[in-house]
Tab-separated table of C-alpha atoms in Angstrom:
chain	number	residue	atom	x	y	z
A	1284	UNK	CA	-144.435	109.475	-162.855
A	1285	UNK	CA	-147.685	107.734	-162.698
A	1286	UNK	CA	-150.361	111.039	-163.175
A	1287	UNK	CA	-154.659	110.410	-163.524
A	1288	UNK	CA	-156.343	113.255	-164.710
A	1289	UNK	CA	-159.989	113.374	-163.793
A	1290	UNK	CA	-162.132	114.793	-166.644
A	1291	UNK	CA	-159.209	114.154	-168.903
A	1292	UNK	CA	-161.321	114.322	-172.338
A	1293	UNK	CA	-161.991	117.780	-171.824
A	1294	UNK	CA	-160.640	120.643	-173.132
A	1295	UNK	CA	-158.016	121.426	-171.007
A	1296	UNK	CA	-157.260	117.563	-170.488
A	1297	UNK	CA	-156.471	117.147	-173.422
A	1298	UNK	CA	-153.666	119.417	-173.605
A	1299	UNK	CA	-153.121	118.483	-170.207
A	1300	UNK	CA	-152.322	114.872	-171.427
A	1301	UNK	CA	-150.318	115.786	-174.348
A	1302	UNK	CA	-148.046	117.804	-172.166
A	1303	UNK	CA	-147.622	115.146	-169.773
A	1304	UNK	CA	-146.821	112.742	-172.128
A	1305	UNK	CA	-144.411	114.769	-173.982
A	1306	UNK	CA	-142.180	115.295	-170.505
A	1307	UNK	CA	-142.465	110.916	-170.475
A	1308	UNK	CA	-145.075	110.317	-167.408
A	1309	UNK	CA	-147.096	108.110	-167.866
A	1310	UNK	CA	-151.183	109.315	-167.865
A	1311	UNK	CA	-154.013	107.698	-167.118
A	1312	UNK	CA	-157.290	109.350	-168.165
A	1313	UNK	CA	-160.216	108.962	-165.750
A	1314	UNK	CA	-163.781	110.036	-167.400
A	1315	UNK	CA	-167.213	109.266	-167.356
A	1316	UNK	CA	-166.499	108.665	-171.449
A	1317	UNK	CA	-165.132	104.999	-172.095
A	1318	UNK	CA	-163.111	106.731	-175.288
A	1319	UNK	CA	-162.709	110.025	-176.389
A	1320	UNK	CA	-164.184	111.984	-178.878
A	1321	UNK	CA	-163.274	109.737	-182.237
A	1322	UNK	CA	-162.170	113.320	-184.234
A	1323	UNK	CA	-159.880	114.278	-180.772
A	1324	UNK	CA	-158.925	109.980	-180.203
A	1325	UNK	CA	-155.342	110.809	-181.616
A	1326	UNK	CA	-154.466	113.207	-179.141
A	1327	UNK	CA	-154.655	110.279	-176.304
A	1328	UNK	CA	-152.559	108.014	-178.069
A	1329	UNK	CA	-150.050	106.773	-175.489
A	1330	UNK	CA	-152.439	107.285	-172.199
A	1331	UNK	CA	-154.333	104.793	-170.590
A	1332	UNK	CA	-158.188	105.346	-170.316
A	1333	UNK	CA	-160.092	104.545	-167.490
A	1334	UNK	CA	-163.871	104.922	-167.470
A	1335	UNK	CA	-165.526	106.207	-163.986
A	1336	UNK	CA	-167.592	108.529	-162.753
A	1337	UNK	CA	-166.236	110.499	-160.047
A	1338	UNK	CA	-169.596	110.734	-158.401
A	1339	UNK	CA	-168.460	106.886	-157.146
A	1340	UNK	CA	-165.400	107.654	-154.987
A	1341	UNK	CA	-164.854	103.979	-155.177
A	1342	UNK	CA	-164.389	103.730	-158.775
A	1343	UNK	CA	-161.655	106.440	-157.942
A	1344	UNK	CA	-160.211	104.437	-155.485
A	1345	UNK	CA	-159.993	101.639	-157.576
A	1346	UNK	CA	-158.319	103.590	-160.056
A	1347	UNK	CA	-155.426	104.730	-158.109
A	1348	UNK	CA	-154.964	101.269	-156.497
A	1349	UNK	CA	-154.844	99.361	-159.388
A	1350	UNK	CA	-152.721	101.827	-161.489
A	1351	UNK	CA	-150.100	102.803	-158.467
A	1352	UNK	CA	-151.336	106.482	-159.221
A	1353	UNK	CA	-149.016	109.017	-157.715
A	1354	UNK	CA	-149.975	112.368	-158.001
A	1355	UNK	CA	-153.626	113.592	-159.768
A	1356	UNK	CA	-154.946	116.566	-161.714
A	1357	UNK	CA	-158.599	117.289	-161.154
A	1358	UNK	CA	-160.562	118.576	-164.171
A	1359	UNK	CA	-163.882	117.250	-163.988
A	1360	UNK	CA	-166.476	120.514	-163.302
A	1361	UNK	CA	-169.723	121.508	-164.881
A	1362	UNK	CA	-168.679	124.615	-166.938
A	1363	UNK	CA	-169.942	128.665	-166.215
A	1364	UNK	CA	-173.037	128.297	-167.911
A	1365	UNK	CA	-174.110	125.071	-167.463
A	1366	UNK	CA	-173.308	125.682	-164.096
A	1367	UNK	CA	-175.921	128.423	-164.280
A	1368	UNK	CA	-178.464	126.510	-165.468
A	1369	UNK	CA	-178.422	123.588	-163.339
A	1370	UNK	CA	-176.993	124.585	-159.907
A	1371	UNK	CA	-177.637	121.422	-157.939
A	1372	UNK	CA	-175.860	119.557	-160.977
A	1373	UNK	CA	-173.086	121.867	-160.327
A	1374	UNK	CA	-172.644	121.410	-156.639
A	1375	UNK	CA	-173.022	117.404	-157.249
A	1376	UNK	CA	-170.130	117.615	-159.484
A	1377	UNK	CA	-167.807	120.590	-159.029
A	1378	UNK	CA	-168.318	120.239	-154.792
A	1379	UNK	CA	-168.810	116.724	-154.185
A	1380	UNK	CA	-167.058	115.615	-156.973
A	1381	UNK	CA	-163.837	117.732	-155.910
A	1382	UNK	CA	-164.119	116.357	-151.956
A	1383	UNK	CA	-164.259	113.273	-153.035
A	1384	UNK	CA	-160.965	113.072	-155.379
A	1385	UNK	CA	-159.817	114.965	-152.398
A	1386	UNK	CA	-160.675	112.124	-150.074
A	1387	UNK	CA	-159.704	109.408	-152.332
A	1388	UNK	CA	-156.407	110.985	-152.771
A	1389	UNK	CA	-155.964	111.147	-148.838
A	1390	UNK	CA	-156.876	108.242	-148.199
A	1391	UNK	CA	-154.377	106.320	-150.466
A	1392	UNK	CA	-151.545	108.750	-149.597
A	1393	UNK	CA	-151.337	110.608	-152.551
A	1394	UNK	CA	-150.137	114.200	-151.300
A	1395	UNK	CA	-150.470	116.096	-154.458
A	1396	UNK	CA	-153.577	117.076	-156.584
A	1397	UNK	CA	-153.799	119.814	-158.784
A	1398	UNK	CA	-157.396	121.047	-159.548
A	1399	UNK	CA	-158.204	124.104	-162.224
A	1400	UNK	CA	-159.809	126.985	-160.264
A	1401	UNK	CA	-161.178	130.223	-161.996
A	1402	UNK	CA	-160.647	133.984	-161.682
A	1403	UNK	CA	-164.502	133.545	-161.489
A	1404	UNK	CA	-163.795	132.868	-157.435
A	1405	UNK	CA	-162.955	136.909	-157.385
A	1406	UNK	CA	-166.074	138.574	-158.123
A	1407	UNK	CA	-167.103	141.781	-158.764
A	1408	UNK	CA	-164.149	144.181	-159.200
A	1409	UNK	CA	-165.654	146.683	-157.896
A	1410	UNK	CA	-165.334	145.898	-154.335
A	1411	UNK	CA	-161.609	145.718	-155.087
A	1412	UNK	CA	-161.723	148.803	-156.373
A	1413	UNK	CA	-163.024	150.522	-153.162
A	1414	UNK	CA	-160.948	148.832	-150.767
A	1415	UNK	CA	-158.019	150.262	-152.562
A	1416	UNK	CA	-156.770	147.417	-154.496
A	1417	UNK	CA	-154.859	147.630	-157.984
A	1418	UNK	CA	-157.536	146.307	-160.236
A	1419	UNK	CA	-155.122	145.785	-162.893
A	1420	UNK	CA	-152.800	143.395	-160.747
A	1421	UNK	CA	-155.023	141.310	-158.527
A	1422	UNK	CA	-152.901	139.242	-156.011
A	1423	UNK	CA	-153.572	135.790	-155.251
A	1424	UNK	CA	-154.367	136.235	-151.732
A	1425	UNK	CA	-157.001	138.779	-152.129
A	1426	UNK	CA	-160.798	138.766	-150.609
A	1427	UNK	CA	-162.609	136.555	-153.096
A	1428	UNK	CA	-166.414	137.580	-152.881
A	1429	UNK	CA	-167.638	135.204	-156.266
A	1430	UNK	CA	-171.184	136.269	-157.726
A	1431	UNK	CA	-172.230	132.848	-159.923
A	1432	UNK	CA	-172.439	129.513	-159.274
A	1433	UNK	CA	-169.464	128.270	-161.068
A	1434	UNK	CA	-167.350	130.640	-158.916
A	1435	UNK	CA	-169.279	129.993	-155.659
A	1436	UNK	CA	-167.999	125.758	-156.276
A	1437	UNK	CA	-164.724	127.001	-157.444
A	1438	UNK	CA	-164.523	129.387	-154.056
A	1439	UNK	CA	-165.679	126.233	-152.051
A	1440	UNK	CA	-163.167	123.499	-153.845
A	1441	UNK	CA	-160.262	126.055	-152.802
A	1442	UNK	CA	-161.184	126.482	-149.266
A	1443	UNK	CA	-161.678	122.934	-148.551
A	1444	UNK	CA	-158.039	122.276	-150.414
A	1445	UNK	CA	-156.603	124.383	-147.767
A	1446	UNK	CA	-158.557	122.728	-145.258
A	1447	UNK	CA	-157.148	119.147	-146.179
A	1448	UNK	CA	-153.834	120.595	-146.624
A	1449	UNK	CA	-154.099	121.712	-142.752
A	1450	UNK	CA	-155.904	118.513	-141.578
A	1451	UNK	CA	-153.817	116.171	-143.580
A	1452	UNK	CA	-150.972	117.682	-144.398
A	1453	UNK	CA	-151.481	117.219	-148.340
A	1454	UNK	CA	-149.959	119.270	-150.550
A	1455	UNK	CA	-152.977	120.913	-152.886
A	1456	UNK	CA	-152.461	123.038	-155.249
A	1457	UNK	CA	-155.255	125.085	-156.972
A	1458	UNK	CA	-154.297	127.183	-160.439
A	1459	UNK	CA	-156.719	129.930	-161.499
A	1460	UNK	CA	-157.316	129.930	-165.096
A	1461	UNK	CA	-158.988	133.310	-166.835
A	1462	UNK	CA	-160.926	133.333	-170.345
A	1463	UNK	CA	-159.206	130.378	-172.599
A	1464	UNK	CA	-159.069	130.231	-175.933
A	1465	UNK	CA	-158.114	127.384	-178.532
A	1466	UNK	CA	-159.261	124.425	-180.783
A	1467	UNK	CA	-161.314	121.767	-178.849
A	1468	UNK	CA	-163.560	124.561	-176.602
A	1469	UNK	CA	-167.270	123.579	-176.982
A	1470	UNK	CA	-169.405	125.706	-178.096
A	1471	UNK	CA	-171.929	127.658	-176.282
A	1472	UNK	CA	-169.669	127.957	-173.327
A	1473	UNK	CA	-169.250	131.830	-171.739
A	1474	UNK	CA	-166.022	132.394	-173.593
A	1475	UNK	CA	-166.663	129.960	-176.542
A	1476	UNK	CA	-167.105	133.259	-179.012
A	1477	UNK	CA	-163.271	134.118	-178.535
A	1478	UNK	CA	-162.721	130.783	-180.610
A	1479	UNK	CA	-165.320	132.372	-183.284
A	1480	UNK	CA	-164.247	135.430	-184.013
A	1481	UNK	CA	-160.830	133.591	-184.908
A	1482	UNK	CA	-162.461	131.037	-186.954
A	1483	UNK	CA	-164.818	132.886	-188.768
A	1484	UNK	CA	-162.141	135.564	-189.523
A	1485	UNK	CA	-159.761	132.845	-191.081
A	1486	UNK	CA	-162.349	132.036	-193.710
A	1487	UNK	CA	-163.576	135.903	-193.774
A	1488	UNK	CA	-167.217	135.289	-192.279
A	1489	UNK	CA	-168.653	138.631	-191.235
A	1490	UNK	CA	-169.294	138.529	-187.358
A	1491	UNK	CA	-170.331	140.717	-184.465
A	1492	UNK	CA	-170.058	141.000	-181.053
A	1493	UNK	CA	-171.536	142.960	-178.311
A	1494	UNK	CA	-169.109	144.483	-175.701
A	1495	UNK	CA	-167.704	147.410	-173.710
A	1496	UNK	CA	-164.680	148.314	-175.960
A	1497	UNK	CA	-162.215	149.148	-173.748
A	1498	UNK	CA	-162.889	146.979	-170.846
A	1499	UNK	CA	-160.085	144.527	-169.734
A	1500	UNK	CA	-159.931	141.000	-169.207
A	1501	UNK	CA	-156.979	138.378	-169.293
A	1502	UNK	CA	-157.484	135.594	-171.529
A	1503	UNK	CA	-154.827	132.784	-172.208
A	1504	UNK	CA	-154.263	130.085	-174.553
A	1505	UNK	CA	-155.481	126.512	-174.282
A	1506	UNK	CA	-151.783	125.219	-174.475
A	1507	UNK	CA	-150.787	127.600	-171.511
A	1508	UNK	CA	-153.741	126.417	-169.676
A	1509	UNK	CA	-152.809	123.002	-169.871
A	1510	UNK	CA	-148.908	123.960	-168.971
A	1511	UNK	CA	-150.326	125.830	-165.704
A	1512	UNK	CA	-152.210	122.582	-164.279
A	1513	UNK	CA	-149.314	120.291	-165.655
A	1514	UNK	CA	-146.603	122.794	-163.812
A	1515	UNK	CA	-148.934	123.125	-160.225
A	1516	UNK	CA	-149.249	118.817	-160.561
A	1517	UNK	CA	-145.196	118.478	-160.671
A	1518	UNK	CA	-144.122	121.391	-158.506
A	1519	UNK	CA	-141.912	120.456	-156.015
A	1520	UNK	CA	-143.703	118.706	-152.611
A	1521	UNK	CA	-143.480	121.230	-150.081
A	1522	UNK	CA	-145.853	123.319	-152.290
A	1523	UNK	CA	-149.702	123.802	-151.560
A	1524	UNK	CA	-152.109	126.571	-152.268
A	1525	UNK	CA	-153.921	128.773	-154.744
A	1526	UNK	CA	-151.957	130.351	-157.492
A	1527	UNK	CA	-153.107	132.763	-159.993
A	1528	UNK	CA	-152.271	132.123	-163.438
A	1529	UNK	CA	-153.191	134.654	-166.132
A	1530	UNK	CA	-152.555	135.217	-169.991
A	1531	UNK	CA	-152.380	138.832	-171.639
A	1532	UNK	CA	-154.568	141.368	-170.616
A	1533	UNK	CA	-156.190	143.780	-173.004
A	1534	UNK	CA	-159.495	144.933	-174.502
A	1535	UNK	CA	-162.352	143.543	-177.014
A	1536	UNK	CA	-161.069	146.083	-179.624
A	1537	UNK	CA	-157.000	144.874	-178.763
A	1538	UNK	CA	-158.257	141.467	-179.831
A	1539	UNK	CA	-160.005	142.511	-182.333
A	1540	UNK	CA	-156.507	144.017	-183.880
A	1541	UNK	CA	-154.683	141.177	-183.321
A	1542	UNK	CA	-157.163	138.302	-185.372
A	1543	UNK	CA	-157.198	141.019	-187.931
A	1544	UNK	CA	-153.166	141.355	-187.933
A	1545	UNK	CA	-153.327	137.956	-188.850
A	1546	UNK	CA	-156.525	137.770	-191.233
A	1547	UNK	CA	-156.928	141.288	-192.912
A	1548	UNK	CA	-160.169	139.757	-194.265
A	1549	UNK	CA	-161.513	139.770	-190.734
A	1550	UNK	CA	-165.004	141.010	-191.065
A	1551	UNK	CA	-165.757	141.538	-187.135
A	1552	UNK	CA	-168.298	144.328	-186.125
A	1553	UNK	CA	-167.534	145.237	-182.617
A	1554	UNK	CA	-170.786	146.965	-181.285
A	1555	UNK	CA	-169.898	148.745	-178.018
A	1556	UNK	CA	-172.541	147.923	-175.099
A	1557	UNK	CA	-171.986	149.168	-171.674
A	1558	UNK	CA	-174.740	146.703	-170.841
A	1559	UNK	CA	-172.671	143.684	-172.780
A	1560	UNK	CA	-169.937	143.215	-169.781
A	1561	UNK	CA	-168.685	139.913	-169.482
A	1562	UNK	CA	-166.170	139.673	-167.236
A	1563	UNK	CA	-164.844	141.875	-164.050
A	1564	UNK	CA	-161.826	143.345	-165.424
A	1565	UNK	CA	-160.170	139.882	-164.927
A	1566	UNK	CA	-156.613	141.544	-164.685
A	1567	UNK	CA	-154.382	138.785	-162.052
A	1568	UNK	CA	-150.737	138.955	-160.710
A	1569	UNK	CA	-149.137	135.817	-161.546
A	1570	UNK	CA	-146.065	136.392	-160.206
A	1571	UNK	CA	-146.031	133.563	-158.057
A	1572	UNK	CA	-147.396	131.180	-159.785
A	1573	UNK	CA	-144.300	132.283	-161.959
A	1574	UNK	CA	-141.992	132.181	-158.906
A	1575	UNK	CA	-142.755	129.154	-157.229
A	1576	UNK	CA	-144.651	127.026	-159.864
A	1577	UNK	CA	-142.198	127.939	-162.623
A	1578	UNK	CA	-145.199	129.098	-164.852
A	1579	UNK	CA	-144.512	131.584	-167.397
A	1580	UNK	CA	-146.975	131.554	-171.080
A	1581	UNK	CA	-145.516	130.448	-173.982
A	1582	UNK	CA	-147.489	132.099	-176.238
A	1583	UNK	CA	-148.187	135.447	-177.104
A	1584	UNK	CA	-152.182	136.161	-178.163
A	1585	UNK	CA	-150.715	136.164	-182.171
A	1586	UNK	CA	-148.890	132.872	-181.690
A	1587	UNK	CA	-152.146	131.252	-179.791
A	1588	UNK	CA	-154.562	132.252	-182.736
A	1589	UNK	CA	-152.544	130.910	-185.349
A	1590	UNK	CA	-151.313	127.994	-183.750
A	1591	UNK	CA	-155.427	128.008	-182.583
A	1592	UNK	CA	-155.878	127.581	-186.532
A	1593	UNK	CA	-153.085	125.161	-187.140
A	1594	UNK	CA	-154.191	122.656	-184.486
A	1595	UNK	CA	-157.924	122.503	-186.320
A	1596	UNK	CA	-157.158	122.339	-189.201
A	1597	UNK	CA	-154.208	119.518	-188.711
């Protein structure tokens, strides 16, 4: 199958095109880059790059013509922080720049994209909590009420996938992706210091990190990532909608434990901060995703962080 992936020298793309590649579609890498990254070029060896800018629908357009695309995965958003610090940016390019591979897909009859969403659509738990909701299961249909600008676009990109589902009977799919970890995540994203405390520990560099102990979140591996987004883009094409896809859930101090399982030499201070809160007890059902995308990780959090540290250092 003939599959473009917008914002495919990303992170997640990345993974995202090794995947697809290693199942035999063929891939087709649309980014504002002409080539990727020379340290990462290896990993696109095999896909076909296409330079764009998805702020030009027509360049999109082009692409799909030209390369008989049949199905798309949508990557291309201005990340939590960034997205922080230069709203309008983020609206140009996680809003506009999702309608229009929404509209370029419709109008060259291509049913299926899959675009990355974010637990960040959710919002503060706390609501949940009061309306009676199990915080520590979260299913995919519940109220979303997001409090940032990255979740406000992501909140926006799914409602107007179900409203081009309705309207044009596409078949969108959206897949909700927690914290990641794993090689390739830039630094000075929200979650980039996950990827720190395993690479500093590896070499046993003292660091420290402020945040509430006990408090959950759900993090996932890069590679799992990627398998979510490949597994919503091939699902079978009756299937639309918003799927939550999770990782493990535990604490700052359970991962913690499990770098220093790994690396005794792990010299992390954990200093406990009620103010330090991060995240909104990110804790999602996945059970459909599971059910009807056929998404299930394949790592555990041990086999991510060393296979983390095997990927950077191969």
């Amino acid at each position: 199958m003939k599959i473009l992936i917008t914002g495919g020298y990303g992170f997640i793309g990345m993974y995202s095109t090794q995947r697809l590649l290693s199942l035999g579609h063929e891939v087709f890498v649309f980014d504002v880059l002409s080539k990727p990254p020379s340290d990462l070029a290896a990993n696109f060896s095999g896909a076909t790059a296409i330079k764009g800018d998805l702020l030009n629908p027509l360049s999109l357009i082009e692409a799909i013509k030209k390369y008989e695309i049949e199905r798309i995965i949508h990557l291309a958003a201005l990340r939590n922080n960034d997205s922080k610090k230069f709203p309008f940016s983020a609206f140009k390019l996680n809003c506009e720049g999702t309608m229009n591979c929404f509209e370029a897909a419709r109008i060259c009859g291509i049913k299926r994209v899959c675009f990355a969403s974010s637990v960040a659509v959710l919002g503060k738990f706390e609501l949940f909590r009061r309306h009676g909701y199990n915080i520590d299961s979260l299913p995919d249909d519940v109220p979303c009420s997001p409090t940032n600008v990255y979740g406000v676009t992501k909140r926006f990109c799914e409602m107007m996938s179900e409203q081009y589902n309705n309207l044009y009977d596409m078949k969108i799919i959206g897949v909700r992706l927690p914290i990641i970890f794993g090689a390739g995540k830039k630094s000075g994203s929200r979650s980039s210091y996950y990827n720190e405390l395993i690479e500093k520990s590896s070499i046993g560099e003292a660091i420290s990190v402020r945040a509430v102990v006990d408090e959950k979140f759900n993090i996932q591996y890069v590679k799992d990532s990627a398998q979510a987004v490949v597994c919503g883009c091939l699902a079978s094409e009756e299937v639309s909608g918003i799927f939550n896809t999770g990782g493990v859930v535990l604490s700052m101090a359970d991962y913690v434990k499990a770098i220093r399982t790994i690396y005794p030499r792990s010299q992390i201070t954990i200093i406990d901060d009620p103010n330090a809160t991060t995240v909104d007890d990110t804790c999602i059902d996945s059970r459909l995703a599971a059910e009807v995308l056929g998404f299930e990780p394949e790592f555990t959090l041990e086999q991510g962080i060393k296979d983390h540290m095997a990927t950077l250092n191969s």
